[in-house]
Every structure is written in structure tokens, then in C-alpha cells.
CSV table of N, CA and C in Angstrom, one decimal:
chain,number,residue,atom,x,y,z
A,1,MET,N,-80.3,26.4,110.4
A,1,MET,CA,-79.5,25.7,109.1
A,1,MET,C,-78.3,26.2,108.7
A,2,PHE,N,-79.1,27.1,108.4
A,2,PHE,CA,-77.7,27.4,107.5
A,2,PHE,C,-76.8,28.5,108.3
A,3,CYS,N,-75.9,29.0,108.5
A,3,CYS,CA,-75.1,29.9,109.0
A,3,CYS,C,-74.5,30.6,107.6
A,4,SER,N,-74.0,32.3,108.5
A,4,SER,CA,-73.8,32.5,107.0
A,4,SER,C,-72.1,32.8,107.9
A,5,LEU,N,-71.3,32.8,106.4
A,5,LEU,CA,-70.5,32.7,106.1
A,5,LEU,C,-69.3,33.6,106.7
A,6,ALA,N,-68.0,33.5,106.8
A,6,ALA,CA,-67.2,35.0,107.1
A,6,ALA,C,-66.8,35.5,106.5
A,7,TYR,N,-66.6,37.1,105.9
A,7,TYR,CA,-65.4,37.7,105.0
A,7,TYR,C,-64.3,36.7,104.7
A,8,ARG,N,-64.3,36.3,105.7
A,8,ARG,CA,-62.5,35.4,104.7
A,8,ARG,C,-62.8,34.5,104.2
A,9,ASP,N,-63.5,34.0,105.5
A,9,ASP,CA,-64.3,32.8,104.4
A,9,ASP,C,-65.0,32.7,103.0
A,10,VAL,N,-65.5,33.6,102.6
A,10,VAL,CA,-66.1,33.5,101.2
A,10,VAL,C,-65.2,34.6,100.2
A,11,LEU,N,-63.8,35.5,101.2
A,11,LEU,CA,-62.8,35.5,100.3
A,11,LEU,C,-62.2,33.9,99.4
A,12,MET,N,-62.4,33.4,100.4
A,12,MET,CA,-61.3,32.4,100.5
A,12,MET,C,-61.8,31.5,99.2
A,13,ILE,N,-63.2,31.5,98.9
A,13,ILE,CA,-63.9,30.6,98.4
A,13,ILE,C,-63.6,31.1,96.6
A,14,VAL,N,-64.7,32.0,97.1
A,14,VAL,CA,-64.2,33.0,95.5
A,14,VAL,C,-62.9,33.1,94.7
A,15,ARG,N,-62.3,33.6,96.0
A,15,ARG,CA,-60.8,33.1,94.8
A,15,ARG,C,-60.3,31.6,94.7
A,16,GLY,N,-60.4,30.6,95.4
A,16,GLY,CA,-60.6,28.9,94.4
A,16,GLY,C,-61.7,28.9,93.1
A,17,LEU,N,-62.1,29.5,93.6
A,17,LEU,CA,-62.9,29.5,92.4
A,17,LEU,C,-62.8,30.0,91.0
A,18,MET,N,-61.9,31.4,91.4
A,18,MET,CA,-61.5,31.7,89.8
A,18,MET,C,-60.0,31.2,89.8
A,19,ILE,N,-59.7,30.9,90.2
A,19,ILE,CA,-58.7,30.0,90.1
A,19,ILE,C,-58.9,28.8,89.9
A,20,LEU,N,-59.5,28.3,89.9
A,20,LEU,CA,-60.3,26.2,88.9
A,20,LEU,C,-60.5,26.9,88.0
A,21,VAL,N,-61.2,28.1,87.8
A,21,VAL,CA,-62.0,28.3,85.9
A,21,VAL,C,-60.5,29.0,85.5
A,22,VAL,N,-60.0,29.4,85.9
A,22,VAL,CA,-58.3,29.8,85.7
A,22,VAL,C,-57.4,27.9,84.9
A,23,VAL,N,-57.5,27.5,86.2
A,23,VAL,CA,-57.2,26.0,85.6
A,23,VAL,C,-57.7,25.9,84.6
A,24,ILE,N,-58.9,25.6,85.1
A,24,ILE,CA,-59.5,24.7,83.6
A,24,ILE,C,-59.9,25.2,81.8
A,25,ALA,N,-59.3,27.1,82.0
A,25,ALA,CA,-59.5,27.1,81.4
A,25,ALA,C,-57.8,27.2,80.2
A,26,LEU,N,-57.0,27.1,81.0
A,26,LEU,CA,-55.4,26.5,81.1
A,26,LEU,C,-55.6,25.0,80.3
A,27,GLY,N,-56.3,23.9,80.9
A,27,GLY,CA,-56.6,22.7,80.8
A,27,GLY,C,-56.5,22.5,79.1
A,28,LEU,N,-57.9,23.7,78.9
A,28,LEU,CA,-58.4,23.6,77.7
A,28,LEU,C,-57.3,24.2,76.7
A,29,SER,N,-57.4,25.4,76.9
A,29,SER,CA,-56.3,25.7,75.8
A,29,SER,C,-54.6,24.9,75.2
A,30,VAL,N,-54.3,24.2,76.9
A,30,VAL,CA,-52.9,23.4,76.3
A,30,VAL,C,-53.1,20.8,75.5
A,31,ALA,N,-55.1,21.7,76.0
A,31,ALA,CA,-55.8,19.9,75.3
A,31,ALA,C,-56.2,20.7,73.9
A,32,GLU,N,-56.2,22.3,73.5
A,32,GLU,CA,-56.4,22.2,72.4
A,32,GLU,C,-55.2,22.0,72.0
A,33,GLN,N,-54.5,23.2,71.7
A,33,GLN,CA,-53.1,23.3,71.8
A,33,GLN,C,-52.1,21.8,70.8
A,34,GLN,N,-52.7,20.7,72.1
A,34,GLN,CA,-51.7,19.6,72.1
A,34,GLN,C,-52.9,18.4,70.6
A,35,LEU,N,-53.9,19.1,70.4
A,35,LEU,CA,-54.5,18.5,69.6
A,35,LEU,C,-54.6,19.2,68.3
A,36,ASN,N,-54.1,20.8,67.8
A,36,ASN,CA,-53.4,21.2,66.9
A,36,ASN,C,-52.7,20.7,66.9
A,37,THR,N,-51.5,19.6,68.0
A,37,THR,CA,-49.8,19.6,67.2
A,37,THR,C,-49.9,18.3,67.1
A,38,LEU,N,-51.1,17.4,67.2
A,38,LEU,CA,-51.2,16.3,66.6
A,38,LEU,C,-51.5,15.9,65.3
A,39,THR,N,-53.1,16.5,65.6
A,39,THR,CA,-54.3,17.0,63.6
A,39,THR,C,-53.2,17.8,62.6
A,40,GLN,N,-51.8,18.5,63.0
A,40,GLN,CA,-51.4,19.3,62.6
A,40,GLN,C,-52.7,20.4,61.9
A,41,ARG,N,-53.4,21.0,62.0
A,41,ARG,CA,-54.5,21.8,61.8
A,41,ARG,C,-54.1,23.0,62.1
A,42,GLN,N,-55.1,23.8,62.6
A,42,GLN,CA,-54.6,25.0,63.4
A,42,GLN,C,-53.5,25.4,64.2
A,43,GLU,N,-52.6,26.6,64.1
A,43,GLU,CA,-51.5,26.5,64.9
A,43,GLU,C,-51.6,27.7,66.4
A,44,ARG,N,-53.3,27.6,66.3
A,44,ARG,CA,-53.5,29.0,67.0
A,44,ARG,C,-55.1,28.2,68.2
A,45,MET,N,-54.8,28.5,69.3
A,45,MET,CA,-55.8,27.7,69.9
A,45,MET,C,-57.6,28.8,70.5
A,46,ARG,N,-58.7,29.0,70.4
A,46,ARG,CA,-59.8,29.4,70.7
A,46,ARG,C,-60.3,28.8,72.1
A,47,ILE,N,-60.9,29.7,72.7
A,47,ILE,CA,-61.0,29.6,73.4
A,47,ILE,C,-63.1,30.1,73.4
A,48,ILE,N,-62.3,31.8,73.2
A,48,ILE,CA,-63.5,33.1,73.5
A,48,ILE,C,-63.6,33.4,72.6
A,49,ASP,N,-64.1,33.8,71.1
A,49,ASP,CA,-64.1,34.4,69.8
A,49,ASP,C,-64.5,34.8,69.2
A,50,VAL,N,-64.7,36.2,68.8
A,50,VAL,CA,-66.2,37.0,68.8
A,50,VAL,C,-65.7,38.0,67.2
A,51,SER,N,-66.7,37.8,66.4
A,51,SER,CA,-66.6,38.0,65.3
A,51,SER,C,-67.7,38.4,64.9
A,52,ARG,N,-67.6,39.7,63.9
A,52,ARG,CA,-68.8,40.5,63.2
A,52,ARG,C,-68.8,40.5,61.8
A,53,ASN,N,-70.2,39.8,60.5
A,53,ASN,CA,-69.4,40.0,59.2
A,53,ASN,C,-70.0,40.9,58.8
A,54,HIS,N,-70.5,41.3,57.9
A,54,HIS,CA,-70.8,42.6,56.9
A,54,HIS,C,-72.9,42.9,57.3
A,55,GLU,N,-72.8,41.8,57.8
A,55,GLU,CA,-74.3,42.5,58.1
A,55,GLU,C,-74.9,42.6,59.5
A,56,GLY,N,-73.7,42.9,60.6
A,56,GLY,CA,-73.8,43.2,61.5
A,56,GLY,C,-74.3,42.2,62.7
A,57,VAL,N,-74.4,41.2,62.5
A,57,VAL,CA,-74.4,40.3,62.9
A,57,VAL,C,-72.9,40.0,64.0
A,58,TYR,N,-73.0,39.8,65.4
A,58,TYR,CA,-72.1,38.8,66.4
A,58,TYR,C,-72.3,38.3,66.1
A,59,THR,N,-71.4,37.3,66.4
A,59,THR,CA,-71.3,35.9,66.7
A,59,THR,C,-70.3,35.6,67.7
A,60,MET,N,-70.3,35.0,68.6
A,60,MET,CA,-69.5,34.8,69.9
A,60,MET,C,-69.2,32.9,70.6
A,61,GLU,N,-68.2,32.6,70.1
A,61,GLU,CA,-67.6,31.7,70.9
A,61,GLU,C,-67.5,31.2,71.9
A,62,VAL,N,-67.9,31.0,73.3
A,62,VAL,CA,-67.1,31.1,74.6
A,62,VAL,C,-67.2,28.9,74.6
A,63,PHE,N,-65.7,28.1,74.4
A,63,PHE,CA,-65.8,26.3,74.9
A,63,PHE,C,-67.1,25.8,73.8
A,64,GLY,N,-66.8,26.3,72.3
A,64,GLY,CA,-67.7,25.8,71.7
A,64,GLY,C,-69.0,25.7,71.1
A,65,SER,N,-69.6,26.3,71.9
A,65,SER,CA,-70.7,27.0,72.0
A,65,SER,C,-71.2,28.5,71.7
A,66,ASP,N,-72.1,28.6,70.7
A,66,ASP,CA,-72.0,29.8,70.2
A,66,ASP,C,-73.3,30.5,70.2
A,67,CYS,N,-73.4,31.8,69.7
A,67,CYS,CA,-74.3,32.8,69.6
A,67,CYS,C,-74.3,34.0,69.2
A,68,SER,N,-75.4,34.0,69.5
A,68,SER,CA,-75.1,35.5,67.9
A,68,SER,C,-76.2,36.8,67.9
A,69,ILE,N,-75.8,37.6,68.1
A,69,ILE,CA,-76.5,38.9,68.1
A,69,ILE,C,-75.9,39.7,66.8
A,70,SER,N,-77.7,40.1,66.7
A,70,SER,CA,-77.5,41.5,64.6
A,70,SER,C,-77.7,42.4,65.7
A,71,ALA,N,-77.1,43.6,65.4
A,71,ALA,CA,-76.4,45.0,66.1
A,71,ALA,C,-76.9,45.8,64.9
A,72,MET,N,-77.2,45.5,63.9
A,72,MET,CA,-77.6,46.6,62.8
A,72,MET,C,-79.0,46.6,62.5
A,73,TYR,N,-79.9,47.6,62.2
A,73,TYR,CA,-81.1,47.2,61.4
A,73,TYR,C,-81.3,48.2,60.3
A,74,THR,N,-81.6,47.7,58.7
A,74,THR,CA,-82.1,48.6,57.9
A,74,THR,C,-82.9,49.7,58.0
A,75,ILE,N,-82.4,50.6,57.6
A,75,ILE,CA,-83.2,51.6,57.9
A,75,ILE,C,-83.1,52.7,56.8
A,76,ALA,N,-82.4,52.5,55.3
A,76,ALA,CA,-82.0,53.4,54.1
A,76,ALA,C,-81.1,52.1,53.4
A,77,GLU,N,-81.5,52.2,52.5
A,77,GLU,CA,-80.1,52.2,51.6
A,77,GLU,C,-80.0,52.6,50.7
A,78,ILE,N,-78.6,52.5,50.3
A,78,ILE,CA,-77.3,53.5,49.7
A,78,ILE,C,-77.5,53.0,48.4
A,79,LYS,N,-77.1,53.7,47.0
A,79,LYS,CA,-76.7,52.9,45.8
A,79,LYS,C,-76.1,54.4,45.3
A,80,ASN,N,-74.7,54.2,45.5
A,80,ASN,CA,-73.4,55.2,44.2
A,80,ASN,C,-74.1,54.8,43.2
A,81,GLN,N,-74.5,55.6,42.0
A,81,GLN,CA,-74.2,55.0,41.2
A,81,GLN,C,-73.4,56.2,39.6
A,82,ASP,N,-73.1,56.2,38.6
A,82,ASP,CA,-72.1,57.2,38.2
A,82,ASP,C,-71.8,58.9,38.3
A,83,ALA,N,-73.6,59.1,38.1
A,83,ALA,CA,-74.3,60.3,38.4
A,83,ALA,C,-74.4,61.3,39.9
A,84,ASN,N,-75.3,60.4,40.1
A,84,ASN,CA,-75.3,60.8,41.6
A,84,ASN,C,-75.6,59.5,42.9
A,85,ILE,N,-76.2,59.4,44.2
A,85,ILE,CA,-76.0,59.2,45.1
A,85,ILE,C,-77.6,59.1,45.3
A,86,ASN,N,-78.4,57.8,45.3
A,86,ASN,CA,-79.4,56.9,45.9
A,86,ASN,C,-79.8,56.6,47.5
A,87,ILE,N,-80.1,57.9,48.3
A,87,ILE,CA,-80.8,57.0,49.0
A,87,ILE,C,-82.1,57.2,49.8
A,88,LYS,N,-82.6,55.8,49.7
A,88,LYS,CA,-83.7,55.5,49.6
A,88,LYS,C,-84.4,54.9,51.0
A,89,THR,N,-85.3,55.1,51.4
A,89,THR,CA,-85.7,54.6,53.0
A,89,THR,C,-87.4,54.3,52.5
A,90,PRO,N,-87.6,53.9,53.7
A,90,PRO,CA,-88.8,53.1,53.2
A,90,PRO,C,-90.3,54.3,53.2
A,91,LEU,N,-89.9,55.6,53.5
A,91,LEU,CA,-90.8,56.9,53.0
A,91,LEU,C,-90.3,57.7,52.6
A,92,VAL,N,-89.4,58.2,52.1
A,92,VAL,CA,-88.3,58.3,50.6
A,92,VAL,C,-87.4,58.4,50.7
A,93,THR,N,-87.3,58.7,49.2
A,93,THR,CA,-86.1,59.1,48.4
A,93,THR,C,-85.5,59.8,48.0
A,94,TRP,N,-84.3,59.7,48.7
A,94,TRP,CA,-82.9,61.5,48.0
A,94,TRP,C,-81.8,60.9,47.2
A,95,THR,N,-81.6,62.1,46.3
A,95,THR,CA,-80.3,61.8,44.9
A,95,THR,C,-80.4,63.3,44.9
A,96,ILE,N,-78.8,62.5,45.7
A,96,ILE,CA,-78.2,63.7,46.1
A,96,ILE,C,-76.9,64.0,44.6
A,97,PRO,N,-77.0,64.4,43.6
A,97,PRO,CA,-76.1,64.9,42.3
A,97,PRO,C,-74.6,64.6,42.8
A,98,LYS,N,-73.4,64.3,42.0
A,98,LYS,CA,-72.4,64.1,42.0
A,98,LYS,C,-71.4,65.4,40.9
A,99,TYR,N,-71.7,65.9,40.2
A,99,TYR,CA,-71.9,66.9,39.6
A,99,TYR,C,-72.7,67.8,39.4
A,100,LEU,N,-72.2,68.9,39.7
A,100,LEU,CA,-73.4,70.7,39.3
A,100,LEU,C,-73.1,70.8,38.0
A,101,TYR,N,-73.8,71.2,37.3
A,101,TYR,CA,-74.3,71.5,36.4
A,101,TYR,C,-74.7,73.3,35.9
A,102,ILE,N,-73.7,73.8,35.9
A,102,ILE,CA,-74.2,75.5,36.1
A,102,ILE,C,-74.4,76.0,34.8
A,103,ASP,N,-75.5,76.9,34.5
A,103,ASP,CA,-75.3,77.3,33.1
A,103,ASP,C,-74.9,78.8,33.2
A,104,CYS,N,-73.7,79.6,32.9
A,104,CYS,CA,-73.7,80.9,33.2
A,104,CYS,C,-73.8,81.3,31.9
A,105,ARG,N,-74.2,81.3,30.8
A,105,ARG,CA,-73.3,82.0,30.0
A,105,ARG,C,-74.0,83.2,29.6
A,106,LYS,N,-75.5,83.3,30.3
A,106,LYS,CA,-75.7,84.4,30.4
A,106,LYS,C,-74.6,86.0,31.0
A,107,GLU,N,-74.0,84.8,32.5
A,107,GLU,CA,-73.3,85.6,33.3
A,107,GLU,C,-72.5,86.8,32.5
A,108,LEU,N,-71.3,85.1,31.6
A,108,LEU,CA,-70.5,85.7,30.9
A,108,LEU,C,-70.0,86.3,30.2
A,109,ALA,N,-71.1,86.3,29.3
A,109,ALA,CA,-71.8,87.7,28.1
A,109,ALA,C,-72.1,88.8,28.8
A,110,TRP,N,-72.7,88.4,29.6
A,110,TRP,CA,-73.0,90.1,30.5
A,110,TRP,C,-71.5,90.6,31.0
A,111,LEU,N,-70.7,90.2,31.3
A,111,LEU,CA,-68.7,89.8,31.3
A,111,LEU,C,-68.1,90.1,30.7
A,112,THR,N,-68.4,90.5,29.5
A,112,THR,CA,-67.2,90.1,27.9
A,112,THR,C,-67.8,91.5,28.1
A,113,LEU,N,-69.0,92.1,27.5
A,113,LEU,CA,-69.6,92.8,27.5
A,113,LEU,C,-68.9,94.0,28.3
A,114,LYS,N,-69.3,94.1,29.9
A,114,LYS,CA,-68.4,95.0,30.4
A,114,LYS,C,-67.1,95.6,30.4
A,115,MET,N,-66.4,94.5,30.5
A,115,MET,CA,-65.1,94.0,30.1
A,115,MET,C,-65.0,94.8,28.7
A,116,LYS,N,-65.4,94.9,27.5
A,116,LYS,CA,-65.4,95.6,26.6
A,116,LYS,C,-66.1,97.2,27.3
A,117,TYR,N,-66.4,97.6,28.3
A,117,TYR,CA,-67.3,99.1,28.1
A,117,TYR,C,-65.9,99.9,28.9
A,118,LEU,N,-65.0,98.5,29.9
A,118,LEU,CA,-63.5,99.3,31.3
A,118,LEU,C,-63.0,99.4,29.7
A,119,GLU,N,-62.9,98.6,29.1
A,119,GLU,CA,-61.6,99.1,28.3
A,119,GLU,C,-61.7,100.3,27.6
A,120,LYS,N,-62.7,100.5,26.8
A,120,LYS,CA,-63.5,101.4,26.3
A,120,LYS,C,-62.8,102.7,27.5
A,121,TYR,N,-63.4,103.2,28.3
A,121,TYR,CA,-63.1,103.7,29.2
A,121,TYR,C,-61.8,103.8,29.2
A,122,ILE,N,-61.0,103.1,29.4
A,122,ILE,CA,-59.8,102.8,30.4
A,122,ILE,C,-58.7,103.0,29.0
A,123,LYS,N,-59.1,103.0,28.1
A,123,LYS,CA,-58.9,104.4,26.9
A,123,LYS,C,-58.5,105.1,26.7
A,124,GLN,N,-60.1,105.6,27.0
A,124,GLN,CA,-60.2,106.8,26.8
A,124,GLN,C,-59.3,107.7,28.2
A,125,ALA,N,-59.4,107.1,29.0
A,125,ALA,CA,-58.6,107.7,30.5
A,125,ALA,C,-57.5,108.0,30.1
A,126,TRP,N,-57.0,106.7,29.6
A,126,TRP,CA,-55.1,107.0,29.4
A,126,TRP,C,-55.3,108.2,27.2
A,127,GLU,N,-56.1,108.1,26.9
A,127,GLU,CA,-55.4,109.4,25.8
A,127,GLU,C,-55.9,110.3,26.6
A,128,ILE,N,-56.2,111.1,28.1
A,128,ILE,CA,-57.3,112.4,28.6
A,128,ILE,C,-55.5,112.9,29.7
A,129,ALA,N,-55.5,111.3,30.2
A,129,ALA,CA,-54.2,111.6,31.1
A,129,ALA,C,-52.4,111.3,30.2
A,130,ASN,N,-52.1,111.3,28.2
A,130,ASN,CA,-51.1,111.3,28.2
A,130,ASN,C,-51.5,112.9,27.7
A,131,VAL,N,-52.4,113.2,27.6
A,131,VAL,CA,-52.9,115.1,26.8
A,131,VAL,C,-52.4,116.3,27.8
A,132,TYR,N,-52.8,114.6,29.3
A,132,TYR,CA,-52.5,116.2,30.5
A,132,TYR,C,-51.0,116.1,30.5
A,133,LEU,N,-50.1,115.1,30.3
A,133,LEU,CA,-49.1,115.4,31.1
A,133,LEU,C,-48.2,116.0,29.6
A,134,ARG,N,-48.4,115.8,28.3
A,134,ARG,CA,-47.8,117.0,27.8
A,134,ARG,C,-47.8,118.2,28.0
A,135,GLN,N,-49.0,118.6,28.7
A,135,GLN,CA,-49.5,119.1,28.8
A,135,GLN,C,-48.4,119.9,29.5
A,136,ILE,N,-48.0,119.2,30.5
A,136,ILE,CA,-47.3,119.5,31.7
A,136,ILE,C,-46.0,119.9,32.0
A,137,ARG,N,-45.4,118.8,30.4
A,137,ARG,CA,-44.6,119.3,29.5
A,137,ARG,C,-43.9,120.2,29.2
């Protein structure tokens, strides 16, 4: 009942269908452009429109019918506050501080004390070196 077509015939049919789709798309875009010109609405024509909102939902509109796909799943909530950043997941909440406070008063006092000792020993070494230099002259 059905006979298989030759490769050249299938190729010709596919090519004809592709040309038909292109001609329909061009006809729709020309008709939309003419309608926009008559109504003076938007200056651009849209056959295919893909957009994404801030929630991660992709919306694709083709020839007036639309389809929505969500590509984002909520895993955590991030709050940026003045002193820290909070990352809240269903299981745990992390707090990351923005400012690090380091109390180094002990270390500074120790360094000041050592600096005084160092100044004292440098002064003694300088005096001894001056005595030796005077003896050499």
C-alpha cells in the first residue's frame, strides 16, 4: 500500500516544508509590522520571545502562545546586613562577619616593653663602640 520514497524525493519534500515555514514566518512578521504601523503601537515585531524574570522563571512565547519553565530552586536565603552576612538553609544558619575585631593590646604592650629593652641595649652598645673608637684614635 505504502511505497518508500527515494532519497531525492524526501529531500525535496523536507526542503519544501522548510521553505513553507520560512514563508509563513516572514508573512507573520510582515503582517505584524503592518498592524503595528497602522495602530502605531510597538515598533518591533516579535515571533519568538524568550525572557527571564528575577525569580528564575523562563517564559518563551512563540506565535502568541507561551510556555513557562522554572530553572531556579531555593536552596538558601542570603541576608546582607550592616555587620555580617547571614546564610540561612533549611538545616543550618551561617553568619559571616564583615568586620574582624582583633584585640592585640597584650601584644602591643609586649612589643613596647621589648622596644624599650632594645633601645637600652642599643644605647649601651653605642657607648661601648664610642669608647673603643676613642681608644683606637
